[in-house]
XYZ file of C-alpha atoms in Angstrom:
660
model
C 14.372 43.358 -11.921
C 17.536 44.315 -10.224
C 19.571 42.019 -12.601
C 20.144 41.484 -16.027
C 20.551 38.107 -17.675
C 21.741 37.612 -21.212
C 18.920 35.576 -22.803
C 19.564 31.548 -23.636
C 22.124 31.257 -21.065
C 22.089 29.606 -17.524
C 24.197 28.335 -14.592
C 24.420 24.392 -14.750
C 25.264 22.545 -11.408
C 28.948 21.111 -11.756
C 29.920 23.287 -14.532
C 31.629 26.775 -14.186
C 30.268 29.428 -16.540
C 26.689 30.055 -17.998
C 25.935 27.264 -20.933
C 23.261 27.828 -23.867
C 19.749 26.618 -23.088
C 16.138 26.892 -24.668
C 13.577 29.015 -22.861
C 11.445 26.099 -21.262
C 13.494 25.825 -18.459
C 14.720 29.338 -17.765
C 12.536 30.862 -15.236
C 13.188 27.647 -12.608
C 16.957 27.966 -13.198
C 17.130 32.019 -11.714
C 18.105 31.531 -8.117
C 16.753 34.355 -6.191
C 19.309 35.516 -3.332
C 22.487 34.284 -5.198
C 24.901 36.606 -5.099
C 27.664 35.395 -7.820
C 25.809 34.761 -10.905
C 28.651 32.576 -12.295
C 30.360 33.924 -15.835
C 29.606 33.863 -19.540
C 32.014 32.830 -22.425
C 34.460 30.211 -22.761
C 37.614 32.303 -22.457
C 39.195 33.410 -19.460
C 39.149 37.285 -19.880
C 38.230 39.800 -17.104
C 37.255 42.217 -19.811
C 33.549 42.149 -20.487
C 33.901 43.962 -23.838
C 35.661 40.503 -24.777
C 33.122 38.511 -26.888
C 34.501 35.263 -26.064
C 35.908 35.797 -22.539
C 34.051 35.164 -19.455
C 33.876 37.759 -16.409
C 32.259 37.948 -12.865
C 29.038 39.683 -12.784
C 27.396 40.472 -9.145
C 24.020 41.539 -8.231
C 21.565 41.465 -5.054
C 18.525 40.510 -6.750
C 15.549 42.855 -6.231
C 12.508 40.583 -4.211
C 10.194 41.780 -7.062
C 12.209 40.159 -9.712
C 9.550 37.872 -10.488
C 6.816 40.447 -10.856
C 9.051 42.683 -12.985
C 9.900 39.633 -15.225
C 6.260 39.139 -16.146
C 5.232 43.002 -16.441
C 8.452 42.979 -19.265
C 7.890 39.955 -21.134
C 3.885 40.039 -21.052
C 4.027 43.376 -22.569
C 5.182 42.014 -25.953
C 3.183 39.135 -26.534
C 6.062 38.097 -29.164
C 8.661 37.739 -26.391
C 9.888 33.788 -26.557
C 8.862 33.799 -22.732
C 5.276 35.064 -22.604
C 3.654 31.691 -23.547
C 5.614 29.557 -20.398
C 4.631 32.720 -18.427
C 1.022 32.527 -19.307
C 1.130 28.928 -18.583
C 2.614 29.752 -15.117
C -0.027 32.193 -14.663
C -3.096 30.023 -15.396
C -1.868 27.375 -13.147
C -1.754 29.746 -10.208
C -5.443 31.044 -11.062
C -6.313 27.101 -11.149
C -5.038 26.513 -7.895
C -6.615 29.640 -6.543
C -10.080 29.455 -8.196
C -10.588 25.594 -8.517
C -8.015 23.605 -6.326
C -8.556 25.850 -3.038
C -4.339 25.137 -2.625
C -3.244 28.785 -2.921
C -5.224 31.391 -0.879
C -5.061 35.529 -1.501
C -3.702 37.730 1.393
C -3.335 41.595 1.508
C -0.282 43.264 2.881
C -1.338 46.918 3.733
C 1.121 49.743 3.632
C 3.245 49.244 6.994
C 4.805 52.190 8.820
C 8.614 53.205 8.158
C 9.744 51.301 11.197
C 8.282 48.068 10.546
C 10.450 45.504 8.952
C 8.203 44.973 6.508
C 8.579 48.807 4.864
C 11.716 48.383 3.009
C 9.882 45.699 0.679
C 6.943 47.713 0.228
C 9.049 50.721 -0.848
C 10.719 48.535 -3.298
C 7.409 47.264 -4.948
C 6.483 48.467 -8.549
C 3.710 50.484 -9.172
C 1.964 48.216 -11.070
C 1.647 45.768 -8.125
C 0.329 48.228 -6.067
C -3.815 48.482 -5.443
C -3.869 51.703 -3.378
C -2.004 51.019 -0.063
C -2.296 47.285 -0.442
C -0.394 44.291 -2.306
C -1.831 40.937 -2.764
C 0.002 37.911 -2.482
C -1.176 34.418 -3.507
C 0.588 31.806 -0.793
C -0.002 28.054 -0.415
C -2.888 27.237 1.898
C -1.075 24.369 3.653
C 2.603 25.956 3.911
C 2.156 29.529 3.819
C 4.682 29.811 1.054
C 4.241 32.827 -1.161
C 3.497 31.513 -4.728
C 2.847 35.013 -6.727
C 0.291 37.914 -6.390
C -1.779 40.024 -8.523
C -0.468 42.820 -11.300
C -2.162 45.422 -12.838
C -0.415 44.817 -16.406
C -0.556 41.049 -16.493
C -3.317 40.069 -13.918
C -1.161 38.088 -11.794
C 2.716 36.827 -11.341
C 4.095 33.855 -10.210
C 7.285 33.626 -8.037
C 10.410 31.654 -8.802
C 9.754 28.726 -6.541
C 6.232 27.897 -8.270
C 5.854 24.680 -9.699
C 2.974 24.522 -12.432
C 1.490 21.107 -12.627
C -0.956 21.470 -15.689
C 0.156 21.575 -19.197
C -1.647 24.561 -21.436
C -3.980 22.413 -23.324
C -5.636 21.007 -20.312
C -6.060 24.077 -18.767
C -7.458 25.804 -21.948
C -10.100 22.740 -21.749
C -10.965 23.751 -18.132
C -14.432 25.269 -18.130
C -14.564 26.423 -14.498
C -11.097 28.262 -15.331
C -12.824 29.927 -18.539
C -15.707 31.173 -16.761
C -13.263 32.579 -14.049
C -11.074 34.349 -16.541
C -14.089 35.590 -18.631
C -15.459 36.937 -15.258
C -11.798 38.884 -14.657
C -11.636 40.249 -18.077
C -15.079 41.879 -17.636
C -14.293 43.097 -14.058
C -11.147 45.470 -14.876
C -10.652 47.742 -12.570
C -9.999 51.453 -13.613
C -6.616 51.556 -11.767
C -5.448 48.821 -14.344
C -2.731 49.874 -16.493
C -4.630 49.845 -19.743
C -2.163 49.531 -22.562
C -0.420 46.710 -21.087
C -3.506 45.127 -19.749
C -4.871 45.012 -22.954
C -1.592 43.646 -24.548
C -1.981 40.962 -22.139
C -5.472 40.024 -22.879
C -4.466 39.808 -26.597
C -1.997 36.823 -25.588
C -3.132 34.088 -28.444
C -4.219 31.681 -25.687
C -6.135 34.337 -23.687
C -7.736 35.294 -27.328
C -8.888 31.647 -27.520
C -10.329 31.389 -24.161
C -12.279 34.553 -24.219
C -13.590 33.037 -27.944
C -15.551 30.370 -25.719
C -18.580 30.808 -24.328
C -18.407 31.043 -20.424
C -20.075 28.285 -18.714
C -22.690 29.689 -16.258
C -20.462 29.010 -12.852
C -21.018 31.670 -10.455
C -17.899 31.906 -8.057
C -19.161 34.516 -5.882
C -22.237 32.668 -4.850
C -22.391 29.853 -2.045
C -24.590 26.931 -3.217
C -27.199 26.220 -1.203
C -26.845 22.242 -0.772
C -23.856 19.541 -1.137
C -25.609 18.150 -4.291
C -25.010 21.563 -6.285
C -21.544 21.504 -5.025
C -20.946 17.772 -6.700
C -22.434 19.086 -10.107
C -19.664 21.802 -10.394
C -16.598 19.489 -9.895
C -13.963 20.739 -12.082
C -12.303 18.922 -14.465
C -8.928 17.027 -13.692
C -5.996 16.179 -15.739
C -4.723 12.596 -15.181
C -1.412 13.912 -14.194
C -3.159 14.878 -11.129
C -1.387 14.063 -7.903
C -4.482 12.372 -6.862
C -4.831 10.169 -9.998
C -4.345 6.574 -9.217
C -3.556 4.643 -12.292
C -3.955 1.125 -11.200
C -7.494 1.931 -10.364
C -8.053 4.596 -12.902
C -9.522 6.831 -10.329
C -9.115 10.126 -8.514
C -8.653 9.384 -4.642
C -9.239 11.817 -1.848
C -9.060 11.881 1.685
C -11.374 14.028 4.240
C -8.196 16.013 4.949
C -7.236 17.053 1.040
C -11.183 17.726 0.565
C -11.184 20.542 3.694
C -7.881 21.427 4.580
C -4.779 20.621 2.395
C -6.181 21.246 -0.818
C -9.918 22.025 -1.244
C -10.536 21.083 -4.952
C -14.145 22.458 -4.612
C -13.157 26.244 -5.161
C -11.796 28.409 -2.262
C -14.795 28.475 -0.099
C -15.604 26.822 2.966
C -17.723 23.355 2.458
C -21.195 23.701 3.276
C -22.384 22.071 6.327
C -22.657 18.252 5.657
C -20.680 18.149 2.318
C -17.998 15.503 3.443
C -21.094 13.129 4.202
C -23.052 13.861 1.195
C -20.265 13.345 -1.128
C -18.909 10.112 0.904
C -22.795 8.824 0.491
C -22.935 9.520 -3.240
C -19.505 9.122 -4.577
C -17.247 7.081 -2.250
C -16.342 3.598 -2.699
C -18.739 2.841 -6.006
C -17.942 3.434 -9.383
C -20.366 6.704 -10.185
C -18.316 9.147 -12.735
C -16.655 12.262 -11.976
C -16.872 15.630 -14.643
C -19.980 14.093 -16.690
C -18.641 10.900 -16.988
C -14.953 10.962 -17.691
C -13.519 9.705 -14.552
C -14.158 7.778 -11.000
C -13.202 9.031 -8.030
C -13.223 7.686 -4.311
C -12.682 8.940 -0.890
C -9.696 7.007 1.124
C -11.414 7.697 4.252
C -14.624 5.552 3.644
C -11.884 2.483 3.352
C -10.299 3.281 6.795
C -11.346 1.165 9.739
C -12.342 3.301 12.976
C -9.701 1.503 15.265
C -6.250 -0.311 14.278
C -5.308 -3.599 15.485
C -1.952 -4.405 17.095
C -0.810 -8.068 16.657
C 2.039 -8.632 18.992
C 3.017 -11.859 17.343
C 3.948 -10.073 13.996
C 7.393 -8.097 15.320
C 8.426 -11.607 16.725
C 7.523 -14.029 13.927
C 9.583 -16.820 12.836
C 8.862 -16.666 9.020
C 9.444 -14.234 6.303
C 7.252 -12.889 3.454
C 4.633 -11.428 6.201
C 3.803 -7.921 5.891
C 2.107 -5.364 8.375
C 2.402 -1.756 8.962
C 5.002 -0.687 11.912
C 5.400 -2.048 15.478
C 3.118 -4.726 14.802
C 0.023 -2.866 13.672
C -1.945 -4.454 11.031
C -3.197 -2.372 8.018
C -6.446 -0.608 8.991
C -8.208 -0.719 5.567
C -11.360 -2.438 4.781
C -11.836 -5.212 2.071
C -13.223 -2.568 -0.539
C -9.376 -1.205 -0.788
C -8.152 -4.181 -2.011
C -11.031 -4.514 -4.971
C -10.339 -0.732 -5.470
C -6.629 -0.581 -5.716
C -5.170 -3.556 -6.966
C -1.750 -2.569 -4.718
C 0.194 -4.595 -2.196
C -0.501 -3.514 1.160
C 3.112 -3.156 1.526
C 3.226 -0.174 -0.322
C 1.639 1.754 2.468
C 4.486 3.074 4.239
C 4.387 5.404 7.601
C 6.169 8.637 7.125
C 8.314 9.606 10.092
C 7.903 8.355 13.245
C 4.467 6.445 14.515
C 3.700 8.017 17.889
C 1.934 5.445 20.330
C 0.023 5.852 23.402
C -1.791 3.573 25.724
C -4.312 3.018 23.408
C -4.207 5.451 20.710
C -1.640 5.810 17.981
C -0.842 8.834 15.421
C 1.196 8.152 11.991
C 1.154 9.857 8.611
C 0.786 7.089 5.894
C 2.277 7.320 2.448
C -0.141 5.851 -0.162
C 0.947 4.936 -3.654
C 4.050 7.167 -3.204
C 1.928 10.051 -2.157
C 1.141 11.568 1.371
C -2.747 10.836 1.743
C -3.693 10.113 5.170
C -3.103 11.253 8.533
C -4.174 8.930 10.952
C -4.922 9.720 14.440
C -6.512 6.649 15.875
C -7.050 4.187 18.973
C -6.148 0.779 18.881
C -6.799 -2.802 20.616
C -4.294 -5.560 21.131
C -4.490 -8.913 19.443
C -2.512 -12.019 20.737
C -3.667 -14.836 18.340
C -1.012 -16.770 16.451
C -1.526 -17.937 12.721
C 0.011 -20.769 10.663
C -0.611 -21.337 6.982
C 0.098 -25.063 5.215
C 1.302 -25.660 2.545
C 3.314 -22.059 2.294
C 1.777 -22.256 -1.359
C -1.127 -22.899 -3.809
C -0.754 -26.701 -3.993
C -1.979 -29.117 -6.913
C -2.261 -32.004 -4.516
C -3.270 -30.777 -1.334
C -5.748 -28.131 0.478
C -4.563 -25.052 2.106
C -5.013 -24.901 5.864
C -5.060 -22.129 8.301
C -4.494 -22.852 11.838
C -5.116 -20.133 14.416
C -4.127 -20.344 18.028
C -4.362 -18.178 21.397
C -2.939 -19.242 24.529
C -5.879 -17.779 26.190
C -8.804 -19.104 24.302
C -10.328 -18.569 20.837
C -13.988 -19.133 21.283
C -14.419 -15.358 22.004
C -12.187 -14.150 19.072
C -14.005 -13.286 15.831
C -13.479 -15.502 12.942
C -10.852 -15.101 10.580
C -11.432 -13.801 6.920
C -9.203 -14.432 4.033
C -8.876 -12.911 0.607
C -6.739 -13.922 -2.697
C -4.774 -11.820 -4.783
C -7.562 -9.817 -6.699
C -8.965 -8.696 -3.373
C -11.685 -11.454 -3.551
C -12.898 -13.001 -0.426
C -11.943 -16.957 -0.539
C -14.763 -19.061 1.063
C -13.837 -21.960 3.621
C -14.593 -25.501 2.685
C -16.957 -25.859 5.551
C -17.284 -24.163 8.879
C -14.218 -23.399 11.121
C -13.510 -25.973 12.796
C -12.451 -25.711 16.886
C -10.117 -27.936 18.515
C -10.296 -27.901 22.726
C -10.207 -24.051 23.490
C -7.212 -22.768 21.763
C -7.443 -23.725 18.126
C -9.462 -22.858 15.414
C -8.710 -24.845 11.965
C -9.992 -22.966 8.366
C -9.853 -25.257 4.963
C -9.293 -23.143 2.081
C -9.696 -25.807 -1.133
C -6.351 -25.480 -2.655
C -6.348 -21.399 -2.442
C -3.456 -19.738 -0.480
C -4.843 -16.716 1.253
C -2.570 -13.671 0.124
C -4.465 -11.491 2.628
C -6.123 -12.438 6.130
C -8.323 -10.049 7.738
C -7.959 -10.165 11.430
C -11.344 -9.071 13.175
C -12.001 -7.414 16.344
C -14.726 -5.471 18.046
C -14.410 -1.829 19.336
C -17.289 -0.107 21.437
C -19.427 -3.140 20.457
C -18.926 -2.722 16.764
C -16.835 -5.206 14.358
C -13.371 -3.797 12.614
C -10.432 -5.397 11.084
C -6.634 -5.166 10.196
C -5.276 -7.051 7.212
C -1.945 -9.034 7.109
C -0.153 -9.688 3.937
C 1.507 -13.077 2.834
C 3.596 -14.051 0.211
C 3.526 -17.629 -0.814
C 6.913 -19.666 -1.228
C 5.952 -21.038 -4.897
C 7.834 -23.815 -6.181
C 10.311 -23.161 -8.775
C 11.709 -25.916 -10.111
C 9.210 -28.286 -11.473
C 11.432 -30.833 -13.414
C 12.902 -34.156 -12.355
C 11.316 -37.164 -11.042
C 10.786 -37.822 -7.331
C 10.124 -41.174 -5.756
C 8.718 -41.035 -1.950
C 9.196 -44.347 0.277
C 7.333 -44.674 3.477
C 8.490 -47.102 6.195
C 5.857 -47.802 8.471
C 7.052 -49.466 11.736
C 6.055 -50.314 14.822
C 7.543 -47.927 17.259
C 9.215 -45.482 14.649
C 8.191 -44.551 10.955
C 10.520 -42.612 8.233
C 10.128 -41.395 5.359
C 13.037 -40.749 2.631
C 12.904 -39.757 -1.363
C 15.057 -39.672 -4.140
C 15.532 -37.637 -6.858
C 17.079 -38.300 -10.009
C 19.464 -40.933 -8.278
C 19.910 -38.868 -5.192
C 18.642 -40.228 -1.899
C 17.917 -38.165 1.014
C 15.987 -37.984 4.232
C 12.663 -36.254 4.111
C 12.972 -33.205 6.575
C 10.231 -30.835 5.488
C 12.344 -27.761 5.228
C 10.850 -26.622 1.949
C 7.192 -26.657 2.747
C 7.178 -25.746 6.140
C 4.321 -23.626 7.519
C 4.415 -19.677 7.507
C 3.952 -18.712 10.843
C 3.005 -15.605 12.811
C 4.005 -16.706 16.014
C 6.394 -15.810 19.078
C 8.572 -18.444 20.626
C 6.053 -19.016 23.482
C 2.985 -19.925 21.115
C 5.186 -22.057 19.042
C 5.854 -24.813 21.610
C 1.837 -24.998 21.296
C 1.843 -25.085 17.391
C 4.458 -27.591 17.109
C 2.555 -30.054 19.802
C -0.553 -29.582 17.765
C 0.288 -28.890 14.405
C 2.688 -29.512 11.504
C 6.370 -28.593 12.484
C 8.526 -25.435 10.897
C 10.875 -28.244 9.997
C 12.595 -31.613 11.325
C 16.009 -32.915 12.076
C 17.600 -35.893 11.051
C 17.817 -37.578 14.544
C 16.543 -37.621 17.705
C 17.948 -35.036 19.975
C 20.448 -36.473 22.594
C 21.540 -33.091 24.508
C 19.467 -31.612 27.234
C 19.887 -28.500 25.810
C 18.345 -29.759 22.201
C 15.433 -31.361 24.117
C 14.653 -27.971 25.945
C 14.641 -26.242 22.384
C 11.874 -28.644 21.912
C 13.253 -29.810 18.216
C 10.794 -32.485 16.421
C 12.888 -35.366 14.720
C 12.525 -38.015 12.189
C 11.976 -40.741 12.295
C 8.705 -40.154 13.883
C 6.920 -41.947 16.588
C 4.273 -44.196 15.352
C 1.428 -42.352 17.223
C -1.437 -40.556 16.857
C -2.991 -37.777 19.149
C -6.716 -37.931 19.036
C -8.384 -34.470 19.603
C -11.787 -35.711 18.014
C -13.515 -36.261 21.543
C -14.327 -39.765 20.119
C -16.292 -38.138 17.486
C -15.086 -39.401 14.568
C -16.547 -39.420 11.013
C -15.623 -42.855 9.539
C -17.014 -41.564 6.003
C -15.079 -38.561 6.404
C -11.612 -38.685 8.026
C -10.447 -35.195 8.175
C -6.907 -33.971 8.219
C -5.895 -32.043 11.182
C -9.439 -32.044 12.464
C -9.532 -35.224 13.813
C -5.998 -35.219 15.240
C -2.379 -34.869 14.503
C 0.803 -36.804 14.804
C 2.271 -35.636 18.160
C 5.721 -34.153 16.809
C 7.192 -32.477 19.966
C 8.756 -34.958 22.322
C 10.455 -33.660 25.120
C 11.067 -34.773 28.747
C 7.932 -34.048 31.009
C 5.775 -33.776 28.568
C 2.309 -32.914 29.331
C -0.178 -34.760 27.001
C -3.548 -32.619 27.131
C -4.944 -35.199 24.485
C -4.915 -39.041 24.325
C -2.179 -40.381 22.507
C -2.764 -43.729 20.339
C -0.057 -46.393 19.961
C 0.367 -49.276 18.167
C -0.802 -48.153 15.005
C 0.451 -50.896 13.055
C -0.355 -54.363 14.645
C -3.522 -53.073 16.657
C -6.882 -54.904 15.565
C -9.062 -53.222 12.485
C -11.637 -52.793 14.601
C -10.143 -50.483 17.156
C -7.067 -49.187 15.467
C -7.420 -48.973 11.684
C -9.158 -45.397 11.829
C -5.970 -44.083 13.523
C -3.658 -45.591 11.271
C -5.608 -44.168 8.075
C -5.077 -40.664 9.703
C -1.508 -41.152 10.539
C -0.935 -42.295 7.119
C -2.836 -39.877 5.687
C -1.052 -36.958 7.669
C 2.203 -38.288 6.348
C 1.398 -38.906 2.735
C -0.018 -35.180 2.605
C 2.858 -33.388 4.108
C 5.531 -35.328 1.719
C 3.505 -34.780 -1.184
C 3.617 -31.168 -0.207
C 7.339 -31.265 0.529
C 7.893 -33.119 -2.596
C 5.920 -30.131 -4.709
C 8.659 -27.577 -2.844
C 11.221 -29.559 -3.899
C 9.828 -29.684 -7.505
C 8.986 -32.746 -9.685
C 7.697 -33.461 -13.154
C 6.815 -37.000 -11.801
C 6.207 -38.165 -8.767
C 5.879 -41.615 -7.600
C 5.141 -43.622 -3.674
C 6.619 -46.727 -2.346
C 5.152 -48.117 0.797
C 6.605 -51.398 2.513
C 4.444 -53.769 4.868
C 5.854 -56.970 6.948
C 5.692 -60.318 5.668
C 4.145 -61.098 9.190
C 0.798 -59.538 7.940
C -2.251 -61.059 7.932
C -4.052 -61.069 4.481
C -6.578 -58.928 6.276
C -4.019 -56.607 7.572
C -2.448 -56.375 3.906
C -5.384 -55.886 2.286
C -6.293 -52.670 4.820
C -3.120 -51.387 4.451
C -3.364 -51.573 0.255
C -6.980 -50.462 0.179
C -5.888 -47.153 2.177
C -2.867 -46.507 -0.161
C -5.046 -47.157 -3.161
C -7.878 -45.097 -2.330
C -5.719 -42.081 -0.985
C -3.303 -41.950 -4.261
C -6.073 -42.111 -6.244
C -7.956 -39.013 -4.713
C -4.222 -37.278 -5.405
C -3.870 -38.667 -8.712
C -0.448 -40.133 -7.959
C 1.110 -43.446 -8.718
C 2.116 -46.085 -6.446
C 4.592 -48.766 -6.280
């Protein structure tokens, strides 16, 4: 070997000297190329004859040390290292014959002036086949994994890492068939005695006793279907196995280049398309029904979406890929793999061109996909309110685009399990810039943004995390002071009184500063101040405040259905007030004292929105019991009083709340 180590000792990092160990990890701790092999013993004594002393051992390891080790150990089946070396050897043969991650390379005898001549000259006879030496190398990296041997069939390098355990290897029918053929095809130049001893090892005798399956390794199958029938059994510890979906997951790259799992031969024409058609994205069995498998590529979109609002969003709890790219997976991904999309990571740096991007994706802690794709931009803003799944009010998603929403594809919504959420009725358009979705008390964990590429639909996912209420204790009472010019809302919880500023239940926003103005003016605010801004700088920040002006902005174009007044769809409270305000929609005033015939509809909508906002805010603050108080002026006529009372009674009954 070029060096001799005392059996049962190894060097351990951080400790000076050789320390006792078992044989299990002996091979992996031999450091090839190390000059100073450390010390042995406990006492400092340079005399090597001292049984308790330690002394320096210097050696330049032979490059064929691993081959010598296999030759020496496997010539004696009683050697304690024989069993782990057999497992190493069977793993290497599996990589070559079954998985295609190893390939066999030939090194011919070089000339004496060649740099490799010294390497050749040092090679032992038992690994020379005439004028050739055969190496196994990693098909992806070129790293030397081992080679062929006349005495032990093969040997593995010190760097080789075995993945499979012995029992899994012995149960592998395809490997068994290969070993039967290797045993029968022994060449005359094999070292007879040593080779026979090798095959008499207990594990190999067990393999040779089995009946070999009828698998031909030399003949190329005629069709993709025949390849599908010869899939090798794979252990659940395989790097391709996903515990959550209980499936083996591949991508096209792993099927063709990095790791050919279907033997070390080129795939026949149409192979990838055929296995996608037969086995991808469905629960068809693998290995005679033992496992499921799926090809990840079939769940990838052909094009990406770059959502430039994500990078400048004002809210937390929103996840996408880097640089605003949405997760480019089809809905089947969410159902196959119950994983959070944020578990997908970009390896290294994402390269971006004008309309194309390239990135290596790390999926489930393994490199699975190398993507080189085109992308299209998307400029829409999104808001989700309330920011959690409420027990009292529906969830709404507002879609806004400053250029116009009409030509953009509608959004799709999915829950935690990946099941699609059905909207309550069709999406409602407000003008050219807004689209409203009502989800009936269902928080959308995933929103799929759709676009078109070369006339075909594709999508990308945004992942949202709801701000769930945590403190559901105590008693809250909310009071509404419905005023002529302004309306105030306050609440008390366990004796503490506060102005309600809607900070807890503010919407989740995917928006930049420019689109935020439009979202504020037309939708729920991200949080209110306690008082009207007084400085010019505050006005320019367009900060909404409380008390609210008692006004209503009509967006219905006079088409309100009196029997089904719709929150947000028929109008909204104009929260945004600032100098030189541009009013794109009519503002309705005199909500308190106007004649019932022409004003009670807007009054009802105004109070309904305030109540829903207040209830959601109270839910975010947390309560066990909730009560509502409302006031009215003594100057109200009996009719005005009854109209207002009817509203509160009806709406609170719908929400299962108590009024005072």
